[in-house]
Amino acid sequence: MTAAAPAPAPVPGDSGPGGPDRPPAGTAPTVEELSAQERRLVLDRFTHADAWALGTLLVEMARLRNAPVAVDIRRGGQQLFHAALPGSSPDDDAWIDRKRRVVARYGESSLLVAARHRDRGTRFEEAARLDPARYAALGGSFPLTVTGAGVVGAVTVSGLSHLDDHALAVEALERFLTTTRTPSGV
């Protein structure tokens, strides 16, 4: 990962990473908190247009906070959105790939996979027996789960601390869902 950037500035009217359902910035969420996020953040669908809308929302949130991140959205094996903001680097793209592979393999956020290992007293790098050059169980990649279909892809952020990468991806997905869900939605 690139050097940690200063904590993102809050957006007016924004509860930020320490808001409701989120631990204070820099605090690792529990397995229970991370599992609850995944149960709550389920989509009714995920189209190319949805990837564009989620990606541009995430980029705008990052710009308002001067966050030097790269953002990636995939559905299946196809990259539907990618952006690199000022201050991000090619290393962020490598971290995106490594974190995204964890979501693709386990069907859970890269941070949840890390938290499960932490709670068992194991290290992902040793216990998973996967090439650490290709897999990284660190925060920043979150599964895109569609009702009736399961995990169809991932939204991934890299460039901040791995906990802040995760928090930004989750916050963007929460905002996206409030704008796309029908009143009868999950």
Coordinates of C-alpha atoms in Angstrom, one line a residue:
M1 CA 0.0 0.0 0.0
T2 CA 1.1 3.6 -0.4
A3 CA 1.9 5.7 2.5
A4 CA -1.1 6.5 4.7
A5 CA -2.8 9.8 3.9
P6 CA -4.2 12.1 6.5
A7 CA -7.7 11.1 7.6
P8 CA -10.2 12.2 5.0
A9 CA -12.0 15.5 5.8
P10 CA -15.7 15.0 6.5
V11 CA -18.2 15.9 3.9
P12 CA -20.8 18.4 5.2
G13 CA -23.8 16.5 6.5
D14 CA -21.7 13.3 6.5
S15 CA -21.3 11.0 9.5
G16 CA -18.0 9.7 8.0
P17 CA -16.2 6.6 9.1
G18 CA -17.1 7.0 12.8
G19 CA -20.8 7.4 12.1
P20 CA -23.7 5.0 12.7
D21 CA -22.9 1.3 12.3
R22 CA -19.2 2.3 11.9
P23 CA -16.4 2.0 14.5
P24 CA -14.3 5.0 15.1
A25 CA -11.7 5.7 12.3
G26 CA -8.6 3.5 12.8
T27 CA -10.5 0.8 14.8
A28 CA -10.8 -2.6 13.2
P29 CA -14.5 -3.6 13.0
T30 CA -15.5 -7.0 14.5
V31 CA -16.5 -10.0 12.5
E32 CA -20.1 -9.4 13.7
E33 CA -20.0 -5.8 12.5
L34 CA -18.5 -6.7 9.1
S35 CA -21.0 -9.6 8.6
A36 CA -23.8 -7.2 9.4
Q37 CA -22.6 -4.8 6.7
E38 CA -22.6 -7.6 4.2
R39 CA -26.1 -8.7 5.1
R40 CA -27.4 -5.1 4.9
L41 CA -25.7 -4.0 1.7
V42 CA -27.4 -6.3 -0.8
L43 CA -28.4 -5.0 -4.2
D44 CA -31.6 -5.7 -6.2
R45 CA -29.5 -5.7 -9.4
F46 CA -26.1 -4.6 -10.6
T47 CA -25.9 -3.4 -14.2
H48 CA -23.2 -1.5 -16.2
A49 CA -25.1 1.7 -15.4
D50 CA -25.1 0.8 -11.7
A51 CA -21.3 0.3 -11.8
W52 CA -20.9 3.8 -13.4
A53 CA -23.2 5.4 -10.8
L54 CA -21.5 3.7 -7.9
G55 CA -18.0 4.4 -9.3
T56 CA -18.7 8.1 -10.0
L57 CA -20.2 8.5 -6.5
L58 CA -17.2 6.9 -4.9
V59 CA -14.8 9.2 -6.9
E60 CA -16.8 12.3 -6.0
M61 CA -16.7 11.3 -2.3
A62 CA -12.9 10.8 -2.5
R63 CA -12.4 14.1 -4.4
L64 CA -14.3 16.1 -1.7
R65 CA -12.0 14.5 0.9
N66 CA -8.8 14.9 -1.2
A67 CA -8.3 11.2 -0.8
P68 CA -5.5 9.9 -3.1
V69 CA -7.3 6.6 -4.1
A70 CA -7.8 4.3 -7.0
V71 CA -11.3 2.8 -7.4
D72 CA -12.2 -0.4 -9.2
I73 CA -15.6 -2.1 -9.8
R74 CA -15.8 -5.6 -11.3
R75 CA -18.8 -7.8 -12.2
G76 CA -17.6 -11.3 -12.7
G77 CA -14.4 -11.1 -14.6
Q78 CA -15.2 -7.8 -16.3
Q79 CA -13.9 -4.5 -15.1
L80 CA -16.8 -2.1 -15.3
F81 CA -15.2 1.0 -13.7
H82 CA -11.7 2.2 -12.8
A83 CA -10.4 5.6 -11.7
A84 CA -7.2 6.8 -10.2
L85 CA -7.3 10.1 -8.4
P86 CA -4.3 12.5 -8.0
G87 CA -1.9 11.1 -5.4
S88 CA -2.7 7.5 -6.2
S89 CA 0.0 5.3 -7.7
P90 CA 0.4 2.1 -9.8
D91 CA 0.9 0.3 -6.4
D92 CA -2.7 1.0 -5.6
D93 CA -3.8 -0.9 -8.7
A94 CA -1.7 -3.9 -7.5
W95 CA -3.3 -3.7 -4.1
I96 CA -6.8 -3.5 -5.7
D97 CA -6.1 -6.8 -7.6
R98 CA -4.8 -8.6 -4.5
K99 CA -7.7 -7.5 -2.3
R100 CA -10.3 -8.2 -5.0
R101 CA -9.0 -11.7 -5.5
V102 CA -9.8 -12.4 -1.8
V103 CA -13.4 -11.3 -2.4
A104 CA -13.7 -13.5 -5.5
R105 CA -12.3 -16.5 -3.7
Y106 CA -14.1 -16.2 -0.4
G107 CA -17.3 -14.3 -1.3
E108 CA -16.8 -11.9 1.6
S109 CA -15.1 -8.6 2.1
S110 CA -11.3 -8.6 2.2
L111 CA -11.5 -7.1 5.7
L112 CA -14.0 -9.7 6.9
V113 CA -11.6 -12.5 5.7
A114 CA -8.8 -10.8 7.6
A115 CA -10.9 -10.4 10.7
R116 CA -11.9 -14.1 10.7
H117 CA -8.2 -15.0 10.7
R118 CA -7.4 -12.5 13.4
D119 CA -10.1 -13.9 15.6
R120 CA -8.7 -17.5 15.1
G121 CA -5.3 -16.3 16.0
T122 CA -3.9 -17.1 12.6
R123 CA -2.4 -15.0 9.8
F124 CA -4.1 -15.1 6.4
E125 CA -0.8 -15.2 4.6
E126 CA 0.2 -18.4 6.4
A127 CA -3.2 -20.1 6.9
A128 CA -4.7 -19.5 3.5
R129 CA -1.7 -21.0 1.7
L130 CA -2.3 -18.6 -1.2
D131 CA 0.4 -16.6 -3.0
P132 CA 0.7 -13.3 -1.0
A133 CA 1.8 -11.6 -4.2
R134 CA -1.7 -12.4 -5.6
Y135 CA -4.0 -12.2 -2.5
A136 CA -4.1 -9.7 0.3
A137 CA -6.7 -10.0 3.2
L138 CA -6.7 -6.3 4.0
G139 CA -9.7 -3.9 4.0
G140 CA -10.8 -2.2 0.8
S141 CA -12.6 -4.7 -1.3
F142 CA -16.3 -5.3 -0.7
P143 CA -18.6 -7.9 -2.4
L144 CA -21.4 -6.8 -4.7
T145 CA -24.2 -9.1 -3.7
V146 CA -27.4 -9.3 -5.6
T147 CA -30.6 -10.7 -4.2
G148 CA -31.2 -14.2 -5.6
A149 CA -27.8 -14.3 -7.4
G150 CA -25.2 -14.0 -4.6
V151 CA -21.9 -12.3 -5.0
V152 CA -21.5 -11.0 -8.5
G153 CA -18.5 -8.8 -8.2
A154 CA -16.6 -6.3 -6.0
V155 CA -16.0 -2.7 -5.4
T156 CA -12.4 -2.0 -4.3
V157 CA -10.6 1.1 -3.0
S158 CA -6.9 1.5 -2.4
G159 CA -4.7 4.4 -1.4
L160 CA -5.7 5.1 2.3
S161 CA -5.1 2.9 5.3
H162 CA -6.8 -0.4 4.6
L163 CA -9.5 0.3 7.3
D164 CA -10.2 3.7 5.6
D165 CA -10.3 2.0 2.2
H166 CA -13.0 -0.4 3.5
A167 CA -14.9 2.4 5.2
L168 CA -15.0 4.5 2.0
A169 CA -16.2 1.6 -0.1
V170 CA -18.9 0.7 2.5
E171 CA -20.1 4.3 2.8
A172 CA -20.3 4.7 -1.0
L173 CA -22.3 1.5 -1.3
E174 CA -24.6 2.6 1.5
R175 CA -25.3 5.9 -0.3
F176 CA -25.7 4.2 -3.6
L177 CA -28.3 1.9 -2.1
T178 CA -30.3 4.8 -0.6
T179 CA -30.6 6.3 -4.1
T180 CA -31.4 3.1 -6.0
R181 CA -33.6 1.0 -3.7
T182 CA -37.4 1.0 -4.2
P183 CA -39.5 1.5 -1.1
S184 CA -40.1 -2.3 -1.1
G185 CA -36.4 -3.1 -1.6
V186 CA -34.4 -5.2 0.8

